[in-house]
Amino acid sequence: MGVQESEPLDVERIREDFPILERRVGGDVESPGEGDGDDTPLIYLDNAATSQTPDQVVDVIADYYRSYNSNVHRGIHSLSQEASVAYEQAHDRVADFVNADGREEVVFTKNTTEAENLVAYAWGLAELGPGDEVVLTEMEHHASLVTWQQIGKRTGADVKYVRVDDEGRLDVDHARELITDDTEMVSVVHVSNTLGTINPVEEIADVAHDHGAYVFVDGAQSVPNRPVDVKAMDADFLAFSGHKMCGPTGIGVLYGKREILEEMQPYLYGGDMIRKVTFEDATWEELPWKFEAGTPNIAQGIALAAACDYLDDLGMDRVETHENQLAAYAYDRLTEHDDVTVYGPPGDERGGLVAFNVDGVHAHDLSSILNDSGIAIRAGDHCTQPLHDKLGTAASARASFYVYNTREEVDALVEAVDEARQLFA
Amino acid sequence: MGMGSDMYRQQILDHYKNPRNHGELEDPTFTHTGENPTCGDTIQVDVRLEDDGDTIEYVAFSGDGCAISQAAASLLTEELPGKTLEELQAMDRDDMIDMLGVDISPMRIKCAVLAEKVAQDGAKIHTGEIEIETTKTE
Ligand SMILES: Cc1ncc(COP(=O)(O)O)c(C=O)c1O
């Protein structure tokens, strides 16, 4: 899945789908977009946290609430049938987006974090015990790191971390050492949300499977940004979030191989996930509903399918190329100055983000100053505290790109960083 | 203009680059530390009281972190001498923001008030009102 030669994205046209990109910022935060002070054009470079939502997806949400808002599964009336069909078909659409075998393999969750927890609780608590090992990487997001760490404490299983080398790449030899026949689960982030590193998940999956372990791929930063094929990587589980891929908040996905999901017990109990209930016992609905207890995020699920349509229309190969080019450009421009440290591998090996620090300017100060130029970046530990400890810094600034970002916006970022540097000189 | 440029008026940058009373006291009456876990800002405040055991004589700080948190600590070391412990406890976040002389955006308030909170908690530990290891602001 290397970067492919293809027609570049028509960014100018794409931007028309995102009216929010036209807004100005800087005014009273309690009246978004209305205050007198809202006079600075927005440059949105916080896409790894949450991407913007195109009109095509917003329209699907509005259309749901305006024309067929209703609870799913339970109703026989027209609205409920319409909502049910749309909600169920959304699972098929999302399955297709990552090349899964249909809705049975696609569980809708709240987000990536809930998908991680679902497997950790439903599978981990049941299957793990003393002597078992869970292998993570040092660049895991807290969503997987904290979750497996706590499951380890509760079950007595050991948690081990594959090293990240000085260039920010995963030490695959170390992974081969750590993964043994005692390993039951390997959880690996596909694209690091801090380093931008693209991890060789296919290779890790091979090693895990050679030792009879499952592999859980955190796709929060990869599914939005590049073609992802669960069969090609042979992932047992894959998690991702709608709000990072042109979809709404409140919807995420757990992909799981059908035979594994079938063996797993439910994570949440209640309505919609049962088949037959007596005062003594209950049996479960079929996949994926067994894992979707209670009224789900219906509009958000349907909208996620629309987001998949939107991205597939752009072409995920082209999305990948576009982001990689912006990240490589940002990497080159930022590292023109010796006082800038960019974390992770060189520009041509990374996903669409750059985390960095400027000597003498705290990341939070940098973010505040950039905000003054309308530039939205993230500053903090990006939910990878142990990795930041290893990098020797409490916080970093992170710019992350999406389909609507331009080289000019990267230039504006670099210019604003220069201003901050001068202010603090 | 947004909050950013206002927030980095000369005074804050000056106190950040040339912190006043920076370091540790040799004979503090009490000393206390605190942090913003999410930002990684850390502050230690050392306070020496006058012989009446109530009036603040001298304050020093040390620490690491963003310009707002460090400048706030520096400003505080100049503000506190002469105040009583009661007057210290009566200070609130608006006093700190007044001292900084700028609007502080909502997400940065915790940086601005860290040193003040550390000084107040340190005093409360000294007078036996509370028992805590470190102060944390969120
Ligand atoms: C790599 C990675 N994993 C997991 C998450 C968690 O995603 P969410 O907050 O949507 O659960 C994120 C995003 O914050 C991420 O970047």
XYZ file of C-alpha atoms and ligand atoms in Angstrom:
579
model
C 0.000 0.000 0.000
C 2.681 2.504 -0.923
C 1.969 6.008 -2.061
C 0.535 5.706 -5.553
C 0.747 7.972 -8.533
C -2.718 9.290 -9.169
C -4.666 12.459 -9.812
C -4.229 14.679 -6.795
C -7.240 15.677 -4.715
C -9.100 18.733 -5.936
C -8.721 20.511 -2.612
C -10.415 23.704 -3.686
C -13.552 21.787 -4.612
C -13.368 19.676 -1.462
C -13.240 22.773 0.739
C -16.650 23.798 -0.576
C -18.099 20.772 1.197
C -16.863 22.092 4.559
C -18.428 25.504 5.302
C -16.805 25.525 8.745
C -13.453 26.129 7.026
C -14.762 29.544 5.962
C -15.401 30.735 9.482
C -13.371 33.184 11.452
C -12.234 32.744 15.017
C -10.883 34.690 17.956
C -14.073 36.035 19.558
C -15.997 35.055 22.654
C -15.778 31.298 23.066
C -19.295 31.154 24.457
C -20.854 32.369 21.202
C -19.104 30.427 18.439
C -18.747 32.265 15.184
C -20.902 35.221 16.205
C -18.772 37.534 18.291
C -17.206 40.803 17.146
C -13.806 39.321 17.755
C -14.348 36.569 15.204
C -12.098 38.121 12.596
C -9.230 35.696 12.024
C -9.618 33.100 9.252
C -9.514 29.561 10.620
C -6.680 27.222 9.687
C -7.714 23.867 11.027
C -4.760 21.551 11.674
C -6.170 19.413 14.471
C -7.556 16.643 12.320
C -5.947 13.764 14.169
C -8.097 14.771 17.143
C -11.289 15.334 15.159
C -11.831 15.939 11.474
C -14.429 18.297 10.046
C -17.724 17.000 8.676
C -18.755 17.628 5.067
C -22.246 18.850 4.145
C -22.984 15.469 2.596
C -22.660 13.859 6.041
C -24.368 16.670 7.963
C -27.279 16.377 5.512
C -27.647 12.672 6.272
C -27.915 13.420 9.990
C -30.426 16.232 9.422
C -32.404 14.053 7.037
C -32.599 11.280 9.610
C -33.967 13.600 12.300
C -36.274 15.423 9.881
C -37.752 12.420 8.125
C -37.344 9.045 9.795
C -36.090 9.459 13.372
C -37.248 6.367 15.234
C -35.918 3.528 17.335
C -34.417 0.592 15.481
C -35.091 -3.151 15.565
C -38.172 -3.022 17.796
C -40.773 -1.344 15.658
C -43.106 -2.591 13.006
C -44.181 0.870 11.921
C -42.763 2.518 8.810
C -40.385 4.943 10.463
C -38.814 2.249 12.604
C -38.428 0.003 9.592
C -36.763 2.758 7.620
C -34.417 3.582 10.468
C -33.630 -0.109 11.040
C -32.820 -0.789 7.402
C -30.598 2.300 7.147
C -28.846 1.525 10.421
C -28.242 -2.112 9.546
C -27.084 -1.296 6.018
C -24.644 1.205 7.493
C -22.840 -1.771 9.031
C -22.507 -3.364 5.587
C -21.191 -0.130 4.139
C -18.582 0.239 6.865
C -17.626 -3.441 6.492
C -17.006 -2.799 2.827
C -14.847 0.231 3.641
C -12.272 -1.959 5.417
C -12.940 -5.121 3.345
C -14.657 -7.066 6.151
C -17.128 -9.867 5.432
C -20.376 -8.046 6.087
C -22.261 -6.584 9.013
C -21.626 -9.577 11.275
C -18.025 -8.428 11.627
C -18.802 -4.766 12.321
C -19.896 -3.691 15.802
C -20.800 -0.030 16.251
C -19.381 1.463 19.424
C -19.081 4.985 20.765
C -15.466 5.349 19.580
C -12.118 3.578 19.318
C -11.737 3.619 23.088
C -14.965 1.727 23.627
C -13.974 -0.800 20.953
C -10.716 -1.459 22.816
C -12.572 -1.825 26.093
C -15.157 -4.107 24.571
C -12.508 -6.643 23.616
C -10.536 -6.124 26.818
C -13.578 -6.814 28.986
C -15.456 -9.365 26.894
C -12.422 -11.356 25.780
C -9.575 -10.265 28.080
C -11.231 -10.729 31.457
C -12.564 -14.122 30.394
C -9.464 -15.516 28.718
C -6.432 -14.026 30.455
C -4.774 -15.204 33.637
C -1.409 -15.461 35.379
C 1.287 -16.653 32.985
C -0.425 -15.084 29.981
C 1.086 -12.090 28.256
C -0.292 -9.108 26.410
C 2.174 -7.336 24.126
C 1.699 -3.626 23.386
C 4.007 -1.035 21.868
C 5.558 1.965 23.581
C 3.650 4.174 21.165
C 0.177 2.920 22.085
C -2.507 5.505 22.724
C -3.900 5.447 26.270
C -7.042 3.899 24.764
C -5.205 0.612 24.435
C -2.299 1.122 26.847
C -4.354 1.938 29.949
C -7.038 -0.571 29.060
C -4.724 -3.567 28.726
C -2.613 -2.405 31.660
C -5.677 -2.512 33.912
C -6.932 -5.801 32.475
C -3.439 -7.148 33.177
C -3.695 -6.077 36.809
C -7.102 -7.676 37.177
C -6.263 -10.977 35.516
C -2.624 -11.374 36.532
C -1.495 -11.334 32.906
C 1.828 -9.596 32.171
C 1.883 -6.585 29.887
C 5.012 -6.012 27.785
C 5.944 -3.173 25.481
C 7.701 -3.369 22.133
C 10.435 -0.733 22.005
C 10.323 2.354 19.845
C 13.772 3.124 18.415
C 15.487 6.518 18.314
C 13.950 7.350 14.942
C 10.474 6.621 16.249
C 10.100 3.303 14.458
C 8.862 0.125 16.035
C 11.702 -2.285 16.839
C 10.349 -5.314 15.018
C 13.198 -7.552 16.226
C 12.190 -6.702 19.761
C 8.596 -7.584 18.885
C 9.816 -10.999 17.699
C 11.577 -11.470 21.025
C 8.624 -10.381 23.148
C 5.915 -12.315 21.346
C 6.074 -15.917 22.552
C 3.726 -18.846 23.040
C 2.639 -17.184 26.304
C 1.363 -14.175 24.354
C -2.402 -14.132 23.993
C -2.955 -10.647 22.593
C -0.831 -8.181 20.647
C -2.323 -4.698 20.452
C -0.584 -2.374 18.034
C -1.364 1.111 16.803
C -1.367 1.173 12.989
C -0.359 4.827 12.596
C 1.001 6.543 15.707
C -0.977 9.649 16.638
C 2.203 11.196 18.078
C 5.086 9.977 15.922
C 3.184 9.553 12.671
C 4.962 6.213 12.292
C 3.242 3.700 10.037
C 3.702 0.366 11.745
C 4.186 -2.928 9.854
C 0.977 -4.429 11.193
C 0.953 -7.273 8.638
C 4.329 -8.443 9.892
C 3.308 -8.094 13.545
C 0.119 -10.035 12.819
C 2.177 -12.836 11.242
C 4.401 -13.088 14.296
C 1.403 -13.001 16.642
C -0.401 -15.697 14.705
C 2.704 -17.919 14.611
C 2.422 -17.961 18.401
C -1.331 -18.383 18.532
C -1.996 -14.831 19.716
C -4.654 -12.442 18.478
C -3.729 -9.077 17.034
C -5.757 -5.948 17.744
C -5.006 -3.075 15.386
C -5.776 0.457 16.586
C -6.819 2.035 13.309
C -7.921 5.395 14.729
C -5.239 7.198 12.708
C -5.046 4.844 9.730
C -8.599 4.085 8.620
C -9.358 7.803 8.049
C -6.168 8.357 6.107
C -5.223 5.409 3.927
C -6.737 2.287 2.400
C -7.103 -0.289 5.165
C -7.909 -3.905 4.376
C -8.520 -6.196 7.336
C -7.899 -9.261 5.206
C -4.605 -8.028 3.812
C -3.298 -7.277 7.301
C -4.993 -10.338 8.768
C -6.149 -8.354 11.815
C -8.268 -10.218 14.325
C -9.659 -6.917 15.561
C -9.546 -3.379 14.204
C -10.906 -0.264 15.906
C -11.558 3.217 14.561
C -13.596 6.370 15.242
C -16.127 8.106 13.004
C -15.206 11.609 14.136
C -11.712 11.339 12.689
C -12.959 10.346 9.219
C -15.523 12.963 8.199
C -18.178 11.330 10.364
C -19.872 12.517 13.547
C -18.819 12.020 17.150
C -20.491 9.262 19.118
C -19.827 6.481 16.617
C -16.882 4.136 16.366
C -16.264 0.676 15.041
C -14.986 -2.615 16.298
C -14.182 -4.967 13.450
C -13.662 -8.548 14.602
C -13.237 -11.815 12.741
C -16.594 -13.489 12.766
C -15.478 -16.729 14.387
C -13.832 -14.836 17.236
C -16.796 -12.538 17.859
C -19.067 -15.570 17.880
C -17.069 -17.141 20.692
C -16.968 -13.969 22.767
C -19.509 -13.227 25.456
C -21.346 -9.879 25.388
C -19.793 -6.808 26.956
C -22.989 -4.900 27.795
C -26.301 -6.539 28.631
C -29.797 -5.215 28.084
C -32.293 -4.582 25.345
C -31.672 -5.141 21.640
C -28.902 -7.675 22.272
C -31.033 -10.585 23.513
C -33.004 -13.229 21.685
C -34.960 -14.899 24.490
C -35.216 -13.882 28.120
C -36.785 -15.748 31.047
C -36.587 -14.981 34.752
C -33.761 -17.494 34.910
C -31.630 -16.843 31.843
C -31.180 -15.192 28.452
C -29.785 -15.996 25.021
C -28.082 -13.558 22.673
C -28.955 -11.972 19.381
C -26.799 -12.790 16.396
C -23.805 -10.738 15.335
C -23.218 -7.874 15.479
C -26.290 -6.989 17.620
C -25.084 -9.185 20.470
C -22.540 -6.430 21.165
C -24.850 -3.440 20.685
C -26.991 -3.348 23.827
C -29.549 -0.593 24.205
C -30.571 2.079 21.731
C -27.492 2.775 19.624
C -26.306 6.035 18.028
C -28.576 5.576 15.045
C -28.120 8.838 13.154
C -24.381 8.692 13.768
C -24.132 5.129 12.463
C -26.011 6.021 9.290
C -23.855 9.127 8.918
C -20.689 7.069 9.269
C -21.740 5.108 6.205
C -22.154 8.442 4.401
C -18.649 9.424 5.509
C -17.335 6.170 3.968
C -19.122 7.082 0.730
C -17.590 10.536 0.833
C -14.056 9.227 1.364
C -14.382 6.463 -1.217
C -15.558 9.037 -3.750
C -12.348 10.966 -3.099
C -10.358 7.726 -3.276
C -8.435 6.528 -0.249
C -5.233 6.152 -2.283
C -5.417 9.823 -3.106
C -6.273 10.760 0.481
C -3.153 8.907 1.604
C -0.927 10.606 -0.964
C -2.300 14.045 -0.160
C -1.699 13.707 3.548
C 1.684 12.182 3.213
C 2.773 15.029 0.953
C 1.536 17.648 3.403
C 3.214 15.894 6.330
C 6.490 15.538 4.419
C 6.338 19.211 3.462
C 5.600 20.273 7.043
C 8.430 18.056 8.289
C 10.880 19.667 5.859
C 9.762 23.225 6.570
C 9.722 22.842 10.347
C 13.132 21.202 10.452
C 14.687 24.072 8.493
C 15.357 25.480 11.965
C 17.758 23.715 14.298
C 15.705 24.652 17.347
C 12.755 22.541 16.188
C 12.505 18.884 17.138
C 10.052 16.876 15.063
C 9.250 13.510 16.624
C 9.112 10.342 14.568
C 10.540 9.170 11.270
C 11.303 11.374 8.234
C 8.522 12.912 6.205
C 8.158 10.296 3.506
C 7.529 7.540 6.048
C 4.729 9.101 8.032
C 0.985 9.540 8.207
C -0.520 12.986 7.957
C 0.732 14.547 11.155
C 3.795 16.128 12.737
C 4.376 16.497 16.468
C 7.161 18.886 17.390
C 8.685 21.207 19.953
C 10.488 24.517 19.604
C 13.357 25.044 22.059
C 12.387 27.502 24.780
C 8.693 27.636 23.846
C 6.340 25.374 25.773
C 3.888 23.555 23.500
C 0.926 25.148 25.274
C 2.330 28.618 24.737
C 2.986 27.773 21.113
C -0.581 26.586 20.666
C -1.953 29.764 22.286
C 0.168 31.934 20.019
C -0.779 29.977 16.890
C -4.413 30.316 17.897
C -3.933 34.037 17.642
C -3.289 33.516 13.925
C -6.388 31.327 13.709
C -4.310 28.172 13.580
C -5.782 25.203 15.417
C -3.214 22.667 16.494
C -3.094 20.388 19.524
C -0.643 20.724 22.402
C -0.197 18.210 25.157
C 0.714 14.574 25.515
C -1.786 13.396 22.857
C -2.793 10.543 25.169
C 0.670 8.993 24.928
C 2.184 9.985 28.262
C 4.660 7.111 28.596
C 5.909 7.790 25.057
C 6.353 11.490 25.903
C 8.299 10.469 29.020
C 10.550 8.460 26.736
C 10.888 11.409 24.352
C 11.912 13.452 27.396
C 9.152 16.052 27.197
C 5.845 16.552 28.979
C 4.100 17.922 25.937
C 4.444 18.504 22.232
C 2.653 20.540 19.604
C 0.950 18.555 16.865
C -0.285 19.661 13.468
C -2.364 17.103 11.607
C -3.739 17.292 8.109
C -6.768 16.127 6.205
C -8.267 16.159 2.760
C -9.022 19.892 2.776
C -5.644 21.181 3.958
C -3.199 22.958 1.664
C 0.502 23.713 1.408
C -0.346 27.364 2.024
C -1.770 26.369 5.391
C 1.480 24.588 6.217
C 3.325 27.780 5.245
C 1.073 29.768 7.587
C 1.884 27.305 10.359
C 5.612 27.679 9.806
C 5.308 31.473 9.717
C 3.370 31.539 12.980
C 5.964 29.264 14.577
C 8.586 31.810 13.497
C 6.614 34.569 15.206
C 6.424 32.552 18.410
C 10.155 31.934 18.231
C 10.797 35.667 17.940
C 8.412 36.498 20.777
C 10.263 34.143 23.085
C 13.771 34.895 21.808
C -7.100 40.100 17.791
C -7.528 36.894 19.665
C -6.482 36.054 23.159
C -3.095 34.763 22.149
C -1.298 38.024 21.522
C -2.978 39.668 24.508
C -1.953 36.767 26.614
C 1.713 37.205 25.760
C 2.070 40.890 26.546
C 5.501 42.009 27.483
C 4.983 41.556 31.215
C 4.383 37.818 30.982
C 7.263 37.279 28.598
C 9.510 39.383 30.805
C 8.670 37.405 33.934
C 9.037 34.152 32.000
C 12.429 35.035 30.588
C 13.695 36.778 33.734
C 11.890 35.114 36.607
C 12.014 37.022 39.909
C 12.935 35.251 43.126
C 13.723 32.090 41.250
C 15.349 29.299 43.211
C 14.982 27.753 46.640
C 15.142 29.412 50.057
C 17.734 28.162 52.507
C 15.485 28.542 55.531
C 11.852 28.482 54.402
C 9.101 28.375 57.023
C 7.249 26.102 54.650
C 7.664 24.738 51.169
C 5.185 23.045 48.883
C 4.984 21.708 45.339
C 2.269 21.316 42.752
C 1.643 20.356 39.164
C -0.780 20.452 36.261
C -0.712 16.787 35.369
C -2.125 17.420 31.907
C 0.379 20.145 31.020
C 3.444 18.977 32.842
C 3.792 22.363 34.614
C 5.492 22.012 37.995
C 5.972 24.667 40.673
C 7.690 24.666 44.054
C 6.963 27.616 46.329
C 9.173 28.374 49.366
C 7.809 30.855 51.916
C 9.549 32.482 54.858
C 7.334 34.105 57.504
C 8.292 36.963 59.744
C 8.746 36.425 63.487
C 5.017 36.959 64.079
C 4.558 33.648 62.284
C 1.855 35.191 60.120
C 3.261 37.855 57.827
C 4.968 36.711 54.661
C 8.527 37.949 54.515
C 9.966 36.372 51.421
C 8.863 33.979 48.666
C 10.848 32.044 46.093
C 9.764 29.610 43.398
C 11.269 27.013 41.138
C 9.726 24.860 38.478
C 9.220 24.086 34.877
C 6.448 24.643 32.405
C 4.656 27.076 30.156
C 5.134 30.840 30.184
C 1.803 31.479 31.902
C 2.488 29.160 34.841
C 6.050 30.379 35.360
C 5.263 34.082 34.943
C 2.359 33.742 37.370
C 4.691 32.214 39.946
C 7.255 34.963 39.425
C 4.610 37.701 39.817
C 3.292 36.019 42.950
C 6.682 36.082 44.643
C 6.621 39.875 44.304
C 3.020 40.232 45.395
C 2.990 38.136 48.557
C 5.591 39.712 50.881
C 3.798 41.854 53.486
C 0.556 39.874 53.244
C -0.720 37.751 56.126
C -1.610 34.101 55.676
C -5.266 35.070 55.901
C -4.821 37.548 53.088
C -3.090 34.851 51.068
C -6.028 32.496 51.569
C -8.459 35.228 50.540
C -6.884 35.481 47.083
C -8.767 33.925 44.204
C -8.191 33.303 40.546
C -9.325 36.780 39.558
C -6.562 38.234 41.713
C -4.084 36.109 39.822
C -5.496 37.125 36.454
C -5.394 40.808 37.527
C -1.789 40.357 38.470
C -1.018 38.862 35.062
C -2.824 41.835 33.578
C -4.265 39.931 30.630
C -7.202 37.784 29.618
C -6.443 34.146 30.142
C -8.241 31.745 27.835
C -10.380 29.168 29.661
C -8.072 26.262 28.913
C -5.096 28.097 30.413
C -6.629 29.171 33.733
C -5.145 26.140 35.442
C -1.679 27.290 34.396
C -2.323 30.777 35.757
C -3.548 29.686 39.185
C -1.071 26.886 39.889
C 1.440 28.926 41.914
C -1.283 30.681 43.905
C -2.885 27.358 44.762
C 0.473 25.877 45.732
C 1.180 28.818 48.070
C -2.275 28.544 49.634
C -2.082 24.785 50.104
C 1.447 25.111 51.488
C 0.180 27.593 54.076
C -2.761 25.345 54.986
C -0.426 22.397 55.494
C 1.797 24.633 57.640
C -1.116 25.647 59.874
C -2.348 22.076 60.039
C -5.594 22.692 58.162
C -4.974 20.046 55.504
C -2.695 17.129 54.833
C -1.692 16.545 51.219
C 1.462 15.558 49.370
C 1.212 17.770 46.316
C -1.238 20.201 44.795
C -2.801 19.465 41.455
C -4.780 21.864 39.295
C -6.983 20.713 36.443
C -4.149 6.123 17.825
C -5.399 6.472 18.557
N -6.047 5.526 19.243
C -7.180 5.782 19.896
C -7.731 7.034 19.909
C -8.980 7.252 20.698
O -10.035 7.628 19.876
P -11.412 8.012 20.553
O -11.118 9.166 21.457
O -12.275 8.388 19.401
O -11.894 6.829 21.291
C -7.090 8.060 19.205
C -7.599 9.436 19.157
O -7.705 10.209 20.043
C -5.898 7.765 18.535
O -5.243 8.716 17.868
